[in-house]
Amino acid sequence: MKQITKSAALIATASAVVFGVVTPLTASATGAPASLKWTKCAGEGLDPRQECTTVSVPMDYARPGGPKIDIAVSRIPSEKPSARRGALLLIAGGPGGDSLADPSGKGQKLPQKVRDTYDLIGFAPRGNAPSTPVSCELGQSDLARTTLRPWPAPDGSVTANMATARRLSDACARNGGELMKHISTLDNARDIDGIRAALGERRLSAWGVSYGTYVGAAFAELFPRRTDRIVLDSSDNPDPVRAERAWLQAFEVGVEDNFPEFAKWASAPGNPDRVADTAAEVRSRFLRLAHRLDREPLPWPGANPAELNGNVLRQTMLDSLYDPDDYPTLAKLMLAAQKGTVPDAPQSPPEAMLQNYTAVGAATICNDGAWPRSAAVYEKGVAESRAKFPLTAGMPRNAMVCAAWPWQPKEAPLRVTDRGPSNVLMVQNERDVATPLSGALKLREALGRRAVMVTVNSTGHDAYLDNGNACGDAVVSRFLATGERPGADLYCE
């Protein structure tokens, strides 16, 4: 699951298991192009060429004639109309993220030939403001990262997590409105087809990142003949039963894949934030410090929660492993805590943004798959996880809000198959804390002949034009610009 802008996307959670199909998999928002009115986008720091519009889609695809919701869409047109092939949709991570500003941001990192080939399209998925929004109106303490990520109590108890799941679920049922029942990955894929139709495109290319790979895979599964060139960057395990619940568990492996890289960096001579003399000692110091903070938290004014406890340290570790550039954040916190002090409290996104992202993330993971309701299931999983993976302390198998979600999923989770055109290129870092290589290989297996996968010898979340390498970037850029893919799976040293 992806960091939404490094601040907001770490709010995203992970999830579950499921029930029967309600909506036909070919259900689409519309078959005919809409007449779109493009206007100047709201917001600061956007490319002056970026323009925005809204697309109307059904709230409930089982009732296409029923209430409609708005999906906010942005674009920067092709920079060379004579070379234009079509539209490239940028699909953000999360669940809970949006790509509305991405044509002005990450889209401008694309090579010139790619920017000439496509209109760059962003959108705010259903529930995300400025699309028709949702909010659970949670209390401030429930917006804490260590609440939204289900860290168990220091002794491994899940009792508080089950109580939190009930409290958050009650708030979402009370304040979320009808739309909360209709936010899911499959509905996001149907909305994308509605965007495609409204743009007047016969086929749509896409670049999905992290959770966006799951949405991209869903679009390719539901509407295979309406896809052009599909890039899936940092892919989730498409478990056809557990859905996002499998992603949460993947943090066990993701952290173990990545912590050794942090430990090497944090023990390197000359590093001003050096934590220990050896990588092994970095690990043991982290574990000892986390256990000490479990017993003796340090006051941390301005933070949420207002203390540095063991789980706050663990969450900081998880966040910092998304990108090697963030290693100093964890190292500085460890060094301060060892002295009994704390750094300045970390900045939080605006509360309205946090409320919105949190509600969309919860709705998506809970509507995508039904979670177990029994505390005993989580107690057993947490105990096993704590024994095998001490760095993550049982969190990846614990209960989230979905353990008490008031609605059952409307349809079974996405099942990715090898049926459809061979037009998918996967790119994956070898060491990725949020979407580990082991999970991406599951998606590669499911797609079969439809995909080619580029594995990159690199560390961090997000590969293409971010934490990957020049070899992987060149392969993806060539594919987007020309359609040329490697003849077989490729390893980029």
Short mmCIF file of C-alpha atoms in Angstrom, two decimals:
data_model
loop_
_atom_site.label_atom_id
_atom_site.label_comp_id
_atom_site.label_asym_id
_atom_site.label_seq_id
_atom_site.Cartn_x
_atom_site.Cartn_y
_atom_site.Cartn_z
CA MET A 1 0.00 0.00 0.00
CA LYS A 2 1.35 3.30 -1.01
CA GLN A 3 2.20 6.49 0.84
CA ILE A 4 -0.26 8.99 -0.56
CA THR A 5 2.13 11.91 -0.62
CA LYS A 6 4.35 10.65 2.07
CA SER A 7 2.21 12.23 4.65
CA ALA A 8 -1.25 11.20 3.82
CA ALA A 9 -0.90 7.78 2.25
CA LEU A 10 0.60 6.06 5.15
CA ILE A 11 -2.85 6.37 6.61
CA ALA A 12 -3.98 3.72 4.25
CA THR A 13 -4.57 0.38 5.83
CA ALA A 14 -5.08 -3.19 4.48
CA SER A 15 -7.66 -6.01 4.32
CA ALA A 16 -9.72 -9.15 3.63
CA VAL A 17 -12.19 -12.09 2.57
CA VAL A 18 -15.59 -11.94 0.61
CA PHE A 19 -19.12 -12.85 -0.67
CA GLY A 20 -21.19 -13.11 -3.87
CA VAL A 21 -21.33 -11.07 -7.06
CA VAL A 22 -24.00 -8.39 -7.38
CA THR A 23 -22.85 -6.28 -10.31
CA PRO A 24 -22.05 -7.74 -13.75
CA LEU A 25 -18.33 -7.48 -14.38
CA THR A 26 -19.01 -5.70 -17.66
CA ALA A 27 -21.09 -2.95 -16.05
CA SER A 28 -19.79 0.40 -17.25
CA ALA A 29 -20.69 3.97 -16.38
CA THR A 30 -21.56 5.01 -19.89
CA GLY A 31 -21.07 3.98 -23.47
CA ALA A 32 -21.00 7.37 -25.17
CA PRO A 33 -18.57 10.27 -24.73
CA ALA A 34 -19.86 13.01 -22.46
CA SER A 35 -19.50 16.68 -23.28
CA LEU A 36 -16.87 17.73 -20.76
CA LYS A 37 -16.29 21.30 -19.67
CA TRP A 38 -12.64 21.82 -18.75
CA THR A 39 -11.77 24.69 -16.40
CA LYS A 40 -8.78 25.90 -14.39
CA CYS A 41 -7.98 23.55 -11.51
CA ALA A 42 -8.20 24.72 -7.92
CA GLY A 43 -5.08 24.43 -5.79
CA GLU A 44 -1.55 25.75 -5.61
CA GLY A 45 1.63 24.67 -7.34
CA LEU A 46 -0.09 23.19 -10.38
CA ASP A 47 1.21 23.40 -13.91
CA PRO A 48 -0.73 26.25 -15.61
CA ARG A 49 -1.59 23.84 -18.42
CA GLN A 50 -3.49 21.51 -16.08
CA GLU A 51 -7.26 21.69 -16.38
CA CYS A 52 -10.08 19.97 -14.50
CA THR A 53 -13.59 18.65 -15.03
CA THR A 54 -16.04 16.23 -13.44
CA VAL A 55 -17.51 12.99 -14.73
CA SER A 56 -20.84 11.69 -13.44
CA VAL A 57 -21.08 7.97 -12.60
CA PRO A 58 -23.64 5.78 -10.81
CA MET A 59 -23.24 5.55 -7.05
CA ASP A 60 -24.39 1.93 -7.27
CA TYR A 61 -23.58 0.08 -10.50
CA ALA A 62 -26.32 -2.44 -9.69
CA ARG A 63 -28.72 0.50 -10.14
CA PRO A 64 -27.24 2.45 -13.08
CA GLY A 65 -30.33 4.63 -13.28
CA GLY A 66 -30.14 5.56 -9.60
CA PRO A 67 -28.28 8.38 -7.82
CA LYS A 68 -25.09 9.71 -9.43
CA ILE A 69 -21.84 10.92 -7.90
CA ASP A 70 -19.11 13.15 -9.31
CA ILE A 71 -15.56 12.05 -10.09
CA ALA A 72 -13.05 14.90 -10.37
CA VAL A 73 -10.70 14.51 -13.35
CA SER A 74 -7.62 16.51 -14.41
CA ARG A 75 -5.45 16.56 -17.52
CA ILE A 76 -2.48 18.09 -19.22
CA PRO A 77 -2.91 17.59 -22.98
CA SER A 78 -0.25 15.97 -25.15
CA GLU A 79 2.64 18.35 -25.71
CA LYS A 80 2.85 17.32 -29.37
CA PRO A 81 -0.62 16.72 -30.84
CA SER A 82 0.80 15.24 -34.04
CA ALA A 83 2.40 12.46 -31.95
CA ARG A 84 -0.59 11.91 -29.67
CA ARG A 85 -1.65 8.29 -29.23
CA GLY A 86 -4.29 8.67 -26.50
CA ALA A 87 -4.64 9.18 -22.76
CA LEU A 88 -2.46 7.88 -19.92
CA LEU A 89 -4.34 7.59 -16.63
CA LEU A 90 -2.23 8.01 -13.49
CA ILE A 91 -3.65 5.80 -10.72
CA ALA A 92 -2.52 6.66 -7.19
CA GLY A 93 -1.82 4.38 -4.26
CA GLY A 94 -3.68 4.04 -1.01
CA PRO A 95 -6.45 3.01 -0.75
CA GLY A 96 -7.32 6.62 -0.05
CA GLY A 97 -4.98 8.43 -2.42
CA ASP A 98 -5.77 10.49 -5.48
CA SER A 99 -3.83 11.50 -8.59
CA LEU A 100 -5.57 14.78 -9.33
CA ALA A 101 -2.32 16.81 -9.09
CA ASP A 102 -0.16 14.12 -10.68
CA PRO A 103 -0.23 15.46 -14.27
CA SER A 104 1.55 18.51 -12.82
CA GLY A 105 3.75 16.45 -10.49
CA LYS A 106 5.03 12.96 -11.22
CA GLY A 107 3.68 13.24 -14.76
CA GLN A 108 6.29 15.89 -15.51
CA LYS A 109 9.04 13.39 -14.67
CA LEU A 110 7.99 11.33 -17.67
CA PRO A 111 10.32 11.58 -20.68
CA GLN A 112 9.35 14.11 -23.33
CA LYS A 113 8.42 11.39 -25.81
CA VAL A 114 5.89 9.97 -23.34
CA ARG A 115 4.44 13.41 -22.61
CA ASP A 116 4.10 13.91 -26.37
CA THR A 117 2.36 10.56 -26.79
CA TYR A 118 -0.40 11.04 -24.22
CA ASP A 119 -2.75 13.39 -22.51
CA LEU A 120 -1.83 12.92 -18.84
CA ILE A 121 -4.98 12.21 -16.82
CA GLY A 122 -5.43 12.31 -13.04
CA PHE A 123 -8.52 11.72 -10.92
CA ALA A 124 -9.85 11.66 -7.40
CA PRO A 125 -11.46 8.22 -6.88
CA ARG A 126 -14.99 7.95 -5.56
CA GLY A 127 -15.23 9.31 -2.03
CA ASN A 128 -12.07 11.42 -2.36
CA ALA A 129 -12.63 15.18 -2.30
CA PRO A 130 -13.12 17.10 -4.56
CA SER A 131 -15.09 14.16 -5.98
CA THR A 132 -18.27 13.48 -4.00
CA PRO A 133 -16.61 13.04 -0.59
CA VAL A 134 -17.06 10.86 2.48
CA SER A 135 -15.91 11.20 6.09
CA CYS A 136 -16.38 9.09 9.22
CA GLU A 137 -15.78 12.17 11.43
CA LEU A 138 -13.43 10.30 13.73
CA GLY A 139 -12.09 11.73 16.95
CA GLN A 140 -8.56 13.12 16.76
CA SER A 141 -7.03 10.29 18.78
CA ASP A 142 -8.50 7.79 16.31
CA LEU A 143 -6.62 9.51 13.48
CA ALA A 144 -3.29 8.55 15.04
CA ARG A 145 -1.21 6.35 12.78
CA THR A 146 -0.75 3.77 15.52
CA THR A 147 -4.54 3.52 15.81
CA LEU A 148 -5.19 3.21 12.08
CA ARG A 149 -2.43 0.64 11.73
CA PRO A 150 -3.44 -2.13 14.14
CA TRP A 151 -0.47 -2.34 16.48
CA PRO A 152 -1.38 -4.67 19.36
CA ALA A 153 -0.77 -3.86 23.02
CA PRO A 154 2.78 -4.40 24.33
CA ASP A 155 1.75 -7.81 25.69
CA GLY A 156 0.21 -8.82 22.35
CA SER A 157 -3.40 -8.30 23.42
CA VAL A 158 -5.90 -7.41 20.68
CA THR A 159 -8.71 -6.36 23.03
CA ALA A 160 -8.15 -2.65 22.45
CA ASN A 161 -7.93 -3.21 18.68
CA MET A 162 -11.32 -4.92 18.63
CA ALA A 163 -12.81 -2.04 20.63
CA THR A 164 -11.23 0.44 18.19
CA ALA A 165 -12.68 -1.47 15.23
CA ARG A 166 -16.17 -1.21 16.74
CA ARG A 167 -15.77 2.49 17.54
CA LEU A 168 -14.47 3.41 14.07
CA SER A 169 -17.05 1.26 12.31
CA ASP A 170 -19.87 2.85 14.31
CA ALA A 171 -18.59 6.32 13.34
CA CYS A 172 -18.42 5.37 9.64
CA ALA A 173 -21.93 3.92 9.74
CA ARG A 174 -23.25 7.00 11.54
CA ASN A 175 -21.49 9.69 9.48
CA GLY A 176 -20.37 8.13 6.19
CA GLY A 177 -23.64 8.15 4.30
CA GLU A 178 -24.87 5.82 1.56
CA LEU A 179 -21.72 6.25 -0.54
CA MET A 180 -19.62 4.41 2.07
CA LYS A 181 -21.32 1.17 0.99
CA HIS A 182 -20.28 1.69 -2.63
CA ILE A 183 -16.55 2.39 -2.43
CA SER A 184 -14.51 -0.59 -3.64
CA THR A 185 -11.74 -1.52 -6.04
CA LEU A 186 -14.18 -2.96 -8.57
CA ASP A 187 -16.27 0.21 -8.44
CA ASN A 188 -13.10 2.27 -8.95
CA ALA A 189 -12.36 0.20 -12.07
CA ARG A 190 -15.87 0.83 -13.38
CA ASP A 191 -15.43 4.55 -12.71
CA ILE A 192 -12.22 4.46 -14.77
CA ASP A 193 -14.18 3.03 -17.67
CA GLY A 194 -16.63 5.88 -17.21
CA ILE A 195 -13.72 8.35 -17.39
CA ARG A 196 -12.46 6.61 -20.53
CA ALA A 197 -15.85 6.91 -22.19
CA ALA A 198 -16.28 10.54 -21.13
CA LEU A 199 -12.88 11.36 -22.62
CA GLY A 200 -13.98 9.79 -25.90
CA GLU A 201 -11.13 7.26 -25.84
CA ARG A 202 -11.66 3.82 -27.34
CA ARG A 203 -8.83 2.45 -25.22
CA LEU A 204 -7.00 3.81 -22.19
CA SER A 205 -3.38 3.46 -21.06
CA ALA A 206 -2.59 3.55 -17.35
CA TRP A 207 0.28 3.80 -14.87
CA GLY A 208 -0.85 2.39 -11.54
CA VAL A 209 1.33 2.58 -8.44
CA SER A 210 0.99 0.44 -5.28
CA TYR A 211 -2.75 0.08 -4.54
CA GLY A 212 -3.16 1.63 -7.98
CA THR A 213 -1.80 -1.63 -9.44
CA TYR A 214 -4.79 -3.46 -7.97
CA VAL A 215 -7.16 -0.91 -9.51
CA GLY A 216 -5.27 -1.12 -12.81
CA ALA A 217 -5.48 -4.91 -12.74
CA ALA A 218 -9.20 -4.67 -12.00
CA PHE A 219 -9.74 -2.35 -14.97
CA ALA A 220 -7.79 -4.71 -17.21
CA GLU A 221 -9.81 -7.68 -15.91
CA LEU A 222 -13.24 -6.07 -16.25
CA PHE A 223 -12.59 -4.23 -19.51
CA PRO A 224 -9.65 -5.98 -21.21
CA ARG A 225 -10.44 -4.72 -24.73
CA ARG A 226 -10.56 -1.13 -23.53
CA THR A 227 -6.94 -1.17 -22.35
CA ASP A 228 -3.93 0.04 -24.30
CA ARG A 229 -0.55 0.06 -22.50
CA ILE A 230 -0.74 -0.81 -18.79
CA VAL A 231 2.14 -0.25 -16.34
CA LEU A 232 1.78 -1.79 -12.87
CA ASP A 233 4.43 -0.32 -10.57
CA SER A 234 5.02 -1.85 -7.11
CA SER A 235 2.29 -4.46 -7.20
CA ASP A 236 0.10 -5.93 -4.51
CA ASN A 237 -0.66 -9.62 -4.07
CA PRO A 238 -4.04 -10.13 -5.82
CA ASP A 239 -5.20 -12.71 -3.28
CA PRO A 240 -8.65 -13.73 -4.59
CA VAL A 241 -9.96 -14.49 -1.08
CA ARG A 242 -8.23 -12.23 1.44
CA ALA A 243 -7.73 -9.17 -0.81
CA GLU A 244 -6.15 -6.36 1.25
CA ARG A 245 -5.87 -8.49 4.38
CA ALA A 246 -3.04 -10.27 2.58
CA TRP A 247 -1.36 -6.89 2.01
CA LEU A 248 -1.33 -6.15 5.71
CA GLN A 249 0.33 -9.48 6.44
CA ALA A 250 2.88 -8.75 3.72
CA PHE A 251 4.49 -6.13 5.96
CA GLU A 252 6.07 -9.00 7.90
CA VAL A 253 8.16 -9.94 4.88
CA GLY A 254 8.46 -6.37 3.58
CA VAL A 255 10.09 -5.15 6.79
CA GLU A 256 12.47 -8.12 6.92
CA ASP A 257 13.43 -7.47 3.28
CA ASN A 258 14.19 -3.81 3.99
CA PHE A 259 15.40 -3.40 7.58
CA PRO A 260 18.84 -4.86 6.74
CA GLU A 261 19.35 -1.99 4.27
CA PHE A 262 18.51 0.54 6.97
CA ALA A 263 20.78 -1.28 9.41
CA LYS A 264 23.73 -1.17 6.97
CA TRP A 265 23.16 2.55 6.44
CA ALA A 266 22.71 3.24 10.17
CA SER A 267 25.98 1.48 11.03
CA ALA A 268 28.13 3.00 8.29
CA PRO A 269 31.23 4.89 9.47
CA GLY A 270 30.97 8.60 8.87
CA ASN A 271 27.16 8.64 8.99
CA PRO A 272 26.18 11.61 11.21
CA ASP A 273 23.09 9.64 12.28
CA ARG A 274 24.98 6.44 12.99
CA VAL A 275 23.02 4.29 15.44
CA ALA A 276 25.52 1.48 16.10
CA ASP A 277 28.82 0.01 14.93
CA THR A 278 27.33 -3.01 13.15
CA ALA A 279 24.11 -3.82 11.30
CA ALA A 280 23.30 -6.59 13.78
CA GLU A 281 23.62 -4.13 16.62
CA VAL A 282 21.24 -1.68 14.91
CA ARG A 283 18.56 -4.37 14.89
CA SER A 284 19.07 -5.39 18.51
CA ARG A 285 19.09 -1.76 19.63
CA PHE A 286 15.85 -1.08 17.80
CA LEU A 287 14.14 -4.06 19.43
CA ARG A 288 15.44 -3.19 22.91
CA LEU A 289 14.42 0.44 22.52
CA ALA A 290 10.92 -0.48 21.34
CA HIS A 291 10.43 -2.77 24.36
CA ARG A 292 11.73 -0.07 26.71
CA LEU A 293 9.31 2.46 25.25
CA ASP A 294 6.50 -0.08 25.66
CA ARG A 295 7.20 0.04 29.40
CA GLU A 296 8.31 3.67 29.75
CA PRO A 297 6.88 5.98 27.08
CA LEU A 298 8.35 9.46 26.67
CA PRO A 299 6.05 12.51 26.61
CA TRP A 300 5.88 13.99 23.10
CA PRO A 301 3.91 17.26 23.12
CA GLY A 302 2.20 18.06 19.85
CA ALA A 303 2.33 14.49 18.53
CA ASN A 304 -0.64 12.14 18.11
CA PRO A 305 -0.53 10.28 20.44
CA ALA A 306 1.27 12.73 22.70
CA GLU A 307 3.91 10.19 23.70
CA LEU A 308 6.71 8.22 22.11
CA ASN A 309 5.88 4.62 22.92
CA GLY A 310 7.07 1.36 21.40
CA ASN A 311 4.40 1.28 18.73
CA VAL A 312 5.09 4.87 17.67
CA LEU A 313 8.73 3.87 17.18
CA ARG A 314 7.65 0.80 15.20
CA GLN A 315 5.32 2.88 13.02
CA THR A 316 8.13 5.36 12.37
CA MET A 317 10.29 2.42 11.33
CA LEU A 318 7.60 1.23 8.92
CA ASP A 319 7.20 4.71 7.43
CA SER A 320 10.94 5.25 7.06
CA LEU A 321 11.47 2.02 5.14
CA TYR A 322 9.27 3.25 2.27
CA ASP A 323 12.14 5.38 0.96
CA PRO A 324 15.87 5.28 1.85
CA ASP A 325 15.78 9.08 1.87
CA ASP A 326 13.70 8.76 5.04
CA TYR A 327 16.18 6.61 6.96
CA PRO A 328 17.42 9.64 8.94
CA THR A 329 13.95 10.12 10.44
CA LEU A 330 14.10 6.73 12.16
CA ALA A 331 17.76 7.07 13.12
CA LYS A 332 17.29 10.51 14.69
CA LEU A 333 14.28 9.27 16.65
CA MET A 334 16.23 6.27 17.95
CA LEU A 335 19.20 8.42 18.95
CA ALA A 336 16.97 10.92 20.75
CA ALA A 337 14.94 8.26 22.54
CA GLN A 338 18.08 6.49 23.74
CA LYS A 339 18.94 9.76 25.51
CA GLY A 340 15.42 10.10 26.91
CA THR A 341 14.47 12.98 24.59
CA VAL A 342 12.25 13.46 21.54
CA PRO A 343 12.61 15.55 18.34
CA ASP A 344 10.01 18.07 17.23
CA ALA A 345 6.60 16.49 16.75
CA PRO A 346 6.02 15.34 13.15
CA GLN A 347 3.68 17.41 11.02
CA SER A 348 0.26 15.99 10.28
CA PRO A 349 -1.81 16.56 7.13
CA PRO A 350 -4.81 18.90 7.51
CA GLU A 351 -7.51 17.15 9.52
CA ALA A 352 -10.15 17.34 6.78
CA MET A 353 -7.75 15.63 4.36
CA LEU A 354 -6.89 13.00 6.95
CA GLN A 355 -10.56 12.33 7.70
CA ASN A 356 -11.34 11.96 3.99
CA TYR A 357 -8.40 9.67 3.16
CA THR A 358 -9.07 7.55 6.23
CA ALA A 359 -12.75 7.07 5.38
CA VAL A 360 -12.03 6.15 1.75
CA GLY A 361 -9.29 3.73 2.80
CA ALA A 362 -11.49 2.04 5.39
CA ALA A 363 -14.44 1.75 3.01
CA THR A 364 -12.28 0.27 0.24
CA ILE A 365 -10.56 -2.42 2.27
CA CYS A 366 -13.70 -3.40 4.15
CA ASN A 367 -15.96 -3.47 1.10
CA ASP A 368 -13.37 -5.37 -0.95
CA GLY A 369 -13.37 -8.32 1.44
CA ALA A 370 -15.03 -9.57 4.63
CA TRP A 371 -12.71 -9.81 7.63
CA PRO A 372 -13.06 -12.35 10.47
CA ARG A 373 -15.21 -11.08 13.34
CA SER A 374 -13.70 -13.24 16.08
CA ALA A 375 -11.00 -11.84 18.36
CA ALA A 376 -9.61 -15.37 18.66
CA VAL A 377 -8.58 -15.34 14.99
CA TYR A 378 -6.51 -12.22 15.52
CA GLU A 379 -5.11 -13.37 18.88
CA LYS A 380 -3.75 -16.51 17.23
CA GLY A 381 -2.35 -14.63 14.24
CA VAL A 382 -0.73 -11.92 16.35
CA ALA A 383 0.93 -14.47 18.62
CA GLU A 384 2.38 -16.37 15.65
CA SER A 385 3.51 -13.18 13.95
CA ARG A 386 5.19 -11.76 17.06
CA ALA A 387 7.19 -14.96 17.46
CA LYS A 388 8.38 -15.10 13.83
CA PHE A 389 8.67 -11.39 12.99
CA PRO A 390 9.59 -9.36 16.09
CA LEU A 391 10.18 -6.11 14.17
CA THR A 392 6.49 -5.81 13.29
CA ALA A 393 5.26 -7.06 16.70
CA GLY A 394 2.12 -8.80 15.40
CA MET A 395 0.60 -5.78 13.64
CA PRO A 396 0.35 -7.41 10.18
CA ARG A 397 -2.11 -10.06 11.40
CA ASN A 398 -4.18 -7.92 13.74
CA ALA A 399 -7.76 -6.63 13.56
CA MET A 400 -8.54 -3.47 11.65
CA VAL A 401 -11.76 -1.50 11.39
CA CYS A 402 -13.08 -4.19 9.03
CA ALA A 403 -13.39 -6.65 11.93
CA ALA A 404 -16.56 -4.76 12.92
CA TRP A 405 -17.59 -3.22 9.57
CA PRO A 406 -21.38 -2.73 9.51
CA TRP A 407 -21.86 -3.90 5.90
CA GLN A 408 -20.98 -7.10 4.10
CA PRO A 409 -19.13 -6.86 0.76
CA LYS A 410 -21.46 -6.75 -2.23
CA GLU A 411 -19.30 -8.99 -4.40
CA ALA A 412 -16.34 -11.31 -4.24
CA PRO A 413 -12.83 -9.86 -4.39
CA LEU A 414 -11.16 -9.28 -7.73
CA ARG A 415 -9.83 -12.45 -9.32
CA VAL A 416 -7.03 -11.60 -11.77
CA THR A 417 -6.70 -13.99 -14.72
CA ASP A 418 -4.57 -14.44 -17.84
CA ARG A 419 -7.54 -13.74 -20.13
CA GLY A 420 -7.06 -10.60 -22.20
CA PRO A 421 -4.49 -8.83 -24.37
CA SER A 422 -0.78 -9.13 -23.62
CA ASN A 423 -0.22 -5.45 -22.88
CA VAL A 424 0.88 -5.27 -19.23
CA LEU A 425 4.35 -4.33 -18.02
CA MET A 426 5.09 -4.82 -14.32
CA VAL A 427 8.02 -3.06 -12.65
CA GLN A 428 9.03 -4.02 -9.13
CA ASN A 429 11.82 -3.16 -6.72
CA GLU A 430 13.48 -6.18 -5.16
CA ARG A 431 13.25 -4.67 -1.64
CA ASP A 432 9.90 -2.97 -1.05
CA VAL A 433 8.42 -2.71 2.43
CA ALA A 434 4.80 -2.12 1.37
CA THR A 435 4.45 -4.28 -1.73
CA PRO A 436 7.13 -6.96 -1.37
CA LEU A 437 8.52 -8.82 -4.36
CA SER A 438 6.90 -12.02 -3.08
CA GLY A 439 3.44 -10.47 -3.49
CA ALA A 440 4.20 -8.95 -6.88
CA LEU A 441 5.22 -12.39 -8.11
CA LYS A 442 1.71 -13.60 -7.25
CA LEU A 443 0.24 -10.96 -9.56
CA ARG A 444 2.77 -11.86 -12.25
CA GLU A 445 1.69 -15.50 -11.98
CA ALA A 446 -2.00 -14.59 -12.17
CA LEU A 447 -1.55 -12.43 -15.28
CA GLY A 448 0.37 -15.16 -17.09
CA ARG A 449 1.01 -14.39 -20.77
CA ARG A 450 -0.61 -10.96 -20.42
CA ALA A 451 2.38 -9.53 -18.58
CA VAL A 452 6.13 -9.13 -18.59
CA MET A 453 7.84 -8.23 -15.30
CA VAL A 454 10.93 -6.12 -14.73
CA THR A 455 12.51 -6.75 -11.32
CA VAL A 456 14.81 -3.94 -10.21
CA ASN A 457 17.76 -4.38 -7.86
CA SER A 458 16.72 -1.45 -5.71
CA THR A 459 15.31 -0.56 -2.31
CA GLY A 460 12.14 1.37 -1.48
CA HIS A 461 8.51 1.68 -2.49
CA ASP A 462 7.62 2.85 -6.03
CA ALA A 463 10.04 1.89 -8.76
CA TYR A 464 9.49 3.84 -11.99
CA LEU A 465 11.06 7.31 -11.88
CA ASP A 466 11.33 7.11 -8.10
CA ASN A 467 13.18 4.46 -6.08
CA GLY A 468 14.09 2.18 -8.98
CA ASN A 469 17.11 2.44 -11.27
CA ALA A 470 17.99 3.72 -14.75
CA CYS A 471 17.63 0.28 -16.34
CA GLY A 472 14.09 -0.22 -15.09
CA ASP A 473 13.11 3.36 -15.91
CA ALA A 474 14.34 2.95 -19.49
CA VAL A 475 12.33 -0.23 -20.02
CA VAL A 476 9.09 1.36 -18.78
CA SER A 477 9.62 4.60 -20.71
CA ARG A 478 10.24 2.65 -23.93
CA PHE A 479 7.07 0.66 -23.42
CA LEU A 480 4.91 3.74 -22.80
CA ALA A 481 6.38 5.61 -25.76
CA THR A 482 6.55 2.78 -28.31
CA GLY A 483 4.72 -0.26 -26.95
CA GLU A 484 7.96 -2.29 -27.00
CA ARG A 485 8.34 -4.70 -24.06
CA PRO A 486 11.12 -7.15 -23.21
CA GLY A 487 10.55 -10.56 -24.76
CA ALA A 488 10.62 -12.17 -21.33
CA ASP A 489 10.82 -11.22 -17.66
CA LEU A 490 13.90 -9.13 -16.99
CA TYR A 491 16.19 -8.42 -14.03
CA CYS A 492 17.64 -4.92 -13.89
CA GLU A 493 20.95 -4.93 -11.99
#
